[in-house]
Short mmCIF file of C-alpha atoms in Angstrom, two decimals:
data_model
loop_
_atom_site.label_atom_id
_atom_site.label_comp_id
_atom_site.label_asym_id
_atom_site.label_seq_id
_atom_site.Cartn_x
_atom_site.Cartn_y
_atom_site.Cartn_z
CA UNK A 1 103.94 43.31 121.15
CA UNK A 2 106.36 41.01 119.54
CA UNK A 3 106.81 39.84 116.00
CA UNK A 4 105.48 36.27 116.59
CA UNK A 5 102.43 38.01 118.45
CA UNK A 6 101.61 40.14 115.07
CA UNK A 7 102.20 36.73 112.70
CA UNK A 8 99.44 34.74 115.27
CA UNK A 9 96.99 37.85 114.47
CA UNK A 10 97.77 37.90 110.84
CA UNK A 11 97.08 34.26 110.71
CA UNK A 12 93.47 34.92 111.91
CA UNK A 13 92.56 36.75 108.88
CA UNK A 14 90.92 34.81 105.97
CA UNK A 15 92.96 33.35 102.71
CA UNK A 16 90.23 35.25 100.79
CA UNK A 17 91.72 38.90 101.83
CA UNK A 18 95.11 38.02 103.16
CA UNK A 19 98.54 37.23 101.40
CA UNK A 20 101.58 35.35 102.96
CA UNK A 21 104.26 34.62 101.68
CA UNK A 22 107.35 31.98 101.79
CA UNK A 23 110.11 32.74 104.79
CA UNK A 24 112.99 33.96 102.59
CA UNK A 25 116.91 33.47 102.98
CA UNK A 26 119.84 34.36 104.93
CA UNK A 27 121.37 34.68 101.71
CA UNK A 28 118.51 37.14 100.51
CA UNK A 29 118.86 38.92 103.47
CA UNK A 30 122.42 39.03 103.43
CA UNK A 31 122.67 40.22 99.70
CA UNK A 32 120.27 43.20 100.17
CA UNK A 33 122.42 44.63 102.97
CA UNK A 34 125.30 44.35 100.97
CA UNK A 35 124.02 45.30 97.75
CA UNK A 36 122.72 48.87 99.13
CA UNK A 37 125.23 49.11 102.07
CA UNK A 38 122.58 49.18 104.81
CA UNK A 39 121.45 47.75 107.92
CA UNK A 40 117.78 46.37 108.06
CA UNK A 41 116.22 46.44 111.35
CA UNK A 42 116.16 43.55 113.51
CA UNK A 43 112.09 43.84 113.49
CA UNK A 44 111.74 43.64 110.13
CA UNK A 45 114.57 40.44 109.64
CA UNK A 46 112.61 39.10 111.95
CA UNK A 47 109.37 39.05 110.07
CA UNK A 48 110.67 38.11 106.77
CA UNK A 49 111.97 35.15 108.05
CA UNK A 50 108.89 34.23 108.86
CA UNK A 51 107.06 35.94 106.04
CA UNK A 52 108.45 37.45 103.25
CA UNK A 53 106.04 39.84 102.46
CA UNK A 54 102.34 40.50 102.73
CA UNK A 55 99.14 41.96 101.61
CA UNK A 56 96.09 42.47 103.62
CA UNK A 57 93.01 44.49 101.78
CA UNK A 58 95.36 46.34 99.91
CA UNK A 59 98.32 47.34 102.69
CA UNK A 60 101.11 45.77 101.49
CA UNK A 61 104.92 45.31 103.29
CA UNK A 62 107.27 44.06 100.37
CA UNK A 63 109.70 40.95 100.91
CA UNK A 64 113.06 41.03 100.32
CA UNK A 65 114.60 39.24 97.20
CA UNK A 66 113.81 39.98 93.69
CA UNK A 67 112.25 36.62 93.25
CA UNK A 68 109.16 37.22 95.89
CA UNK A 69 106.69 38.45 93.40
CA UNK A 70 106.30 42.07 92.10
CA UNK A 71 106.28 43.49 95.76
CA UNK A 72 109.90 43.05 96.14
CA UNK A 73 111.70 45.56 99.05
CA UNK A 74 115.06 45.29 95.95
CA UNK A 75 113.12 46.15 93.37
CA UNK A 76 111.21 49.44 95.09
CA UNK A 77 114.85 50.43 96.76
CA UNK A 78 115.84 50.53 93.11
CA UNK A 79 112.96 52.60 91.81
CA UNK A 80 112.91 54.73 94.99
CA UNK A 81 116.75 55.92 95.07
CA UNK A 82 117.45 56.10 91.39
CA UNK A 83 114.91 56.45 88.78
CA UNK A 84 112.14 59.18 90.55
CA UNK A 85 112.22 62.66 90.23
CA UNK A 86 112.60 63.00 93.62
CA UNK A 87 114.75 60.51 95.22
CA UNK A 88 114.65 59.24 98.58
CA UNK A 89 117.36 59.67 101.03
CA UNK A 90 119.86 56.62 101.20
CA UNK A 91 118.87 55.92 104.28
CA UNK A 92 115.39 55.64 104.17
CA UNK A 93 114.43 52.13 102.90
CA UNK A 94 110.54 51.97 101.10
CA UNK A 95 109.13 49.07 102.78
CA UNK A 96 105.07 49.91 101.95
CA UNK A 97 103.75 51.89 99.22
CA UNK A 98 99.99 53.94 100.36
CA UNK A 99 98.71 53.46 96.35
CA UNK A 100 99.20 57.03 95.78
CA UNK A 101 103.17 56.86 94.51
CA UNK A 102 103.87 57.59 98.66
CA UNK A 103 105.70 55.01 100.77
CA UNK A 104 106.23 54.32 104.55
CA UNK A 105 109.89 53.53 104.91
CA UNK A 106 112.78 52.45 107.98
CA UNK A 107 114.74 55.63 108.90
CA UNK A 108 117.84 53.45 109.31
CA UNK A 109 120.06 56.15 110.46
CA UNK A 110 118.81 55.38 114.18
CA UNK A 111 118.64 51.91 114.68
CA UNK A 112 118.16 51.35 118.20
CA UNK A 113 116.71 47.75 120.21
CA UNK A 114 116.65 45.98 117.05
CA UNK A 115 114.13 48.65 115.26
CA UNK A 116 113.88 52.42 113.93
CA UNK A 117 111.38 54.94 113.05
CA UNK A 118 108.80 54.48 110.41
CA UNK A 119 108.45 57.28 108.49
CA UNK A 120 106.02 58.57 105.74
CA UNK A 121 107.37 59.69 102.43
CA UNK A 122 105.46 62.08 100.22
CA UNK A 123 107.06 61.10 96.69
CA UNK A 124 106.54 64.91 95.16
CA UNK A 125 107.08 66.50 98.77
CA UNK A 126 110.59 68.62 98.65
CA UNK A 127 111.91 67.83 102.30
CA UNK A 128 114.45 70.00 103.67
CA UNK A 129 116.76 69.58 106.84
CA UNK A 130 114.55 71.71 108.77
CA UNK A 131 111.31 70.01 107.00
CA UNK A 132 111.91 66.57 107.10
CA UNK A 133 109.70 63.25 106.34
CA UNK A 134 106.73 62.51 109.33
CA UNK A 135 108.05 60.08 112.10
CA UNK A 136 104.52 57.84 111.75
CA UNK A 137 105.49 54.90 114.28
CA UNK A 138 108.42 54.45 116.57
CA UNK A 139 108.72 50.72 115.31
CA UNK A 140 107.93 48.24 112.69
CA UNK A 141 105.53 46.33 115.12
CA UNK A 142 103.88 49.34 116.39
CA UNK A 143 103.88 50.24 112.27
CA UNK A 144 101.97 46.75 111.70
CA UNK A 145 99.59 46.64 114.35
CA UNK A 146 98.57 50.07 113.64
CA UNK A 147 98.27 50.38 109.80
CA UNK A 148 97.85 46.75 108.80
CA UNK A 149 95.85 45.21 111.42
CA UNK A 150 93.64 47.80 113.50
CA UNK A 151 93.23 50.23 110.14
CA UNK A 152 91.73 46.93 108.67
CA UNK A 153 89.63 46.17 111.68
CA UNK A 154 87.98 49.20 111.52
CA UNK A 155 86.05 48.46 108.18
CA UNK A 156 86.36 44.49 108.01
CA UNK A 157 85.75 41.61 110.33
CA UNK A 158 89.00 38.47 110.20
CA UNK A 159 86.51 36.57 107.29
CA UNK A 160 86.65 39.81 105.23
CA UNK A 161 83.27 40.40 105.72
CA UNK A 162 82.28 43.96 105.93
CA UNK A 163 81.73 45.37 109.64
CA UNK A 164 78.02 46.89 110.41
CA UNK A 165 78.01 50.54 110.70
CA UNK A 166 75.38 52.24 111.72
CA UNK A 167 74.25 55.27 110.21
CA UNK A 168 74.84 58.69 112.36
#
């Protein structure tokens, strides 16, 4: 599954419960790299130049630039690495938070066909060498069709609308 396939699926679900937002920059782009001296992964460069960001019945992936809206990937990198009791490693970049102060984030250290390993960090979880974060998804599109769009399926039809379940 490709980027562009995930963006066509996205763009079935209803205004009402979904969230786009604007393509950003090169510049943007550019600027975060440099600014935290990191690589993003292809996949994800990929999507935000496309759209910067979204929110789907609460899953959110954050855009890049401090201008997208409060859901900005510079403004959690921030937060995440500096002002937390328990900082993130620098090479872990937060790119969805689970509500619960926990993030999913791009292991950047292994970048390899354009992506990297999604990972889940536990913000009050003391990770050791030997203990370290969960690998969750081998990709960001595996990530997305996963967490945002088949999670979502399971409870809601594309309108929003509530899918029957039967009692068992």
């Amino acid at each position: 599954m490709t980027i562009n396939n995930l963006i066509e699926e996205l763009l079935l679900f209803s205004d009402k419960i979904i969230t786009l937002k604007a393509p950003v920059s090169e510049e943007s782009i550019i600027a975060f790299e440099r600014n935290h001296n990191i690589k993003l992964p292809k996949d994800y460069i990929e999507l935000v130049r496309k759209i910067n960001g979204l929110s789907l019945m609460g899953t959110i992936i954050y855009g890049v630039g401090e201008e997208t809206w409060e859901f900005s990937l510079d403004k959690n990198y921030k937060l995440e690495h500096e002002e937390v009791a328990n900082p993130m490693y620098d090479y872990l970049i937060p790119f969805s938070p689970d509500g619960g102060g926990n993030h999913y984030c791009f292991d950047t250290r292994y970048i390899d066909d354009d992506s990297c390993n999604v990972i889940f960090w536990q913000h009050d979880y003391p990770y050791t060498v030997d203990d370290p974060p969960e690998i969750t998804n081998p990709s960001l599109t595996e990530w997305i069709k996963e967490v945002v769009i088949d999670w979502t399926l399971e409870d809601y039809n594309y309108d929003g609308s509530e899918k029957f379940k039967p009692n068992t």
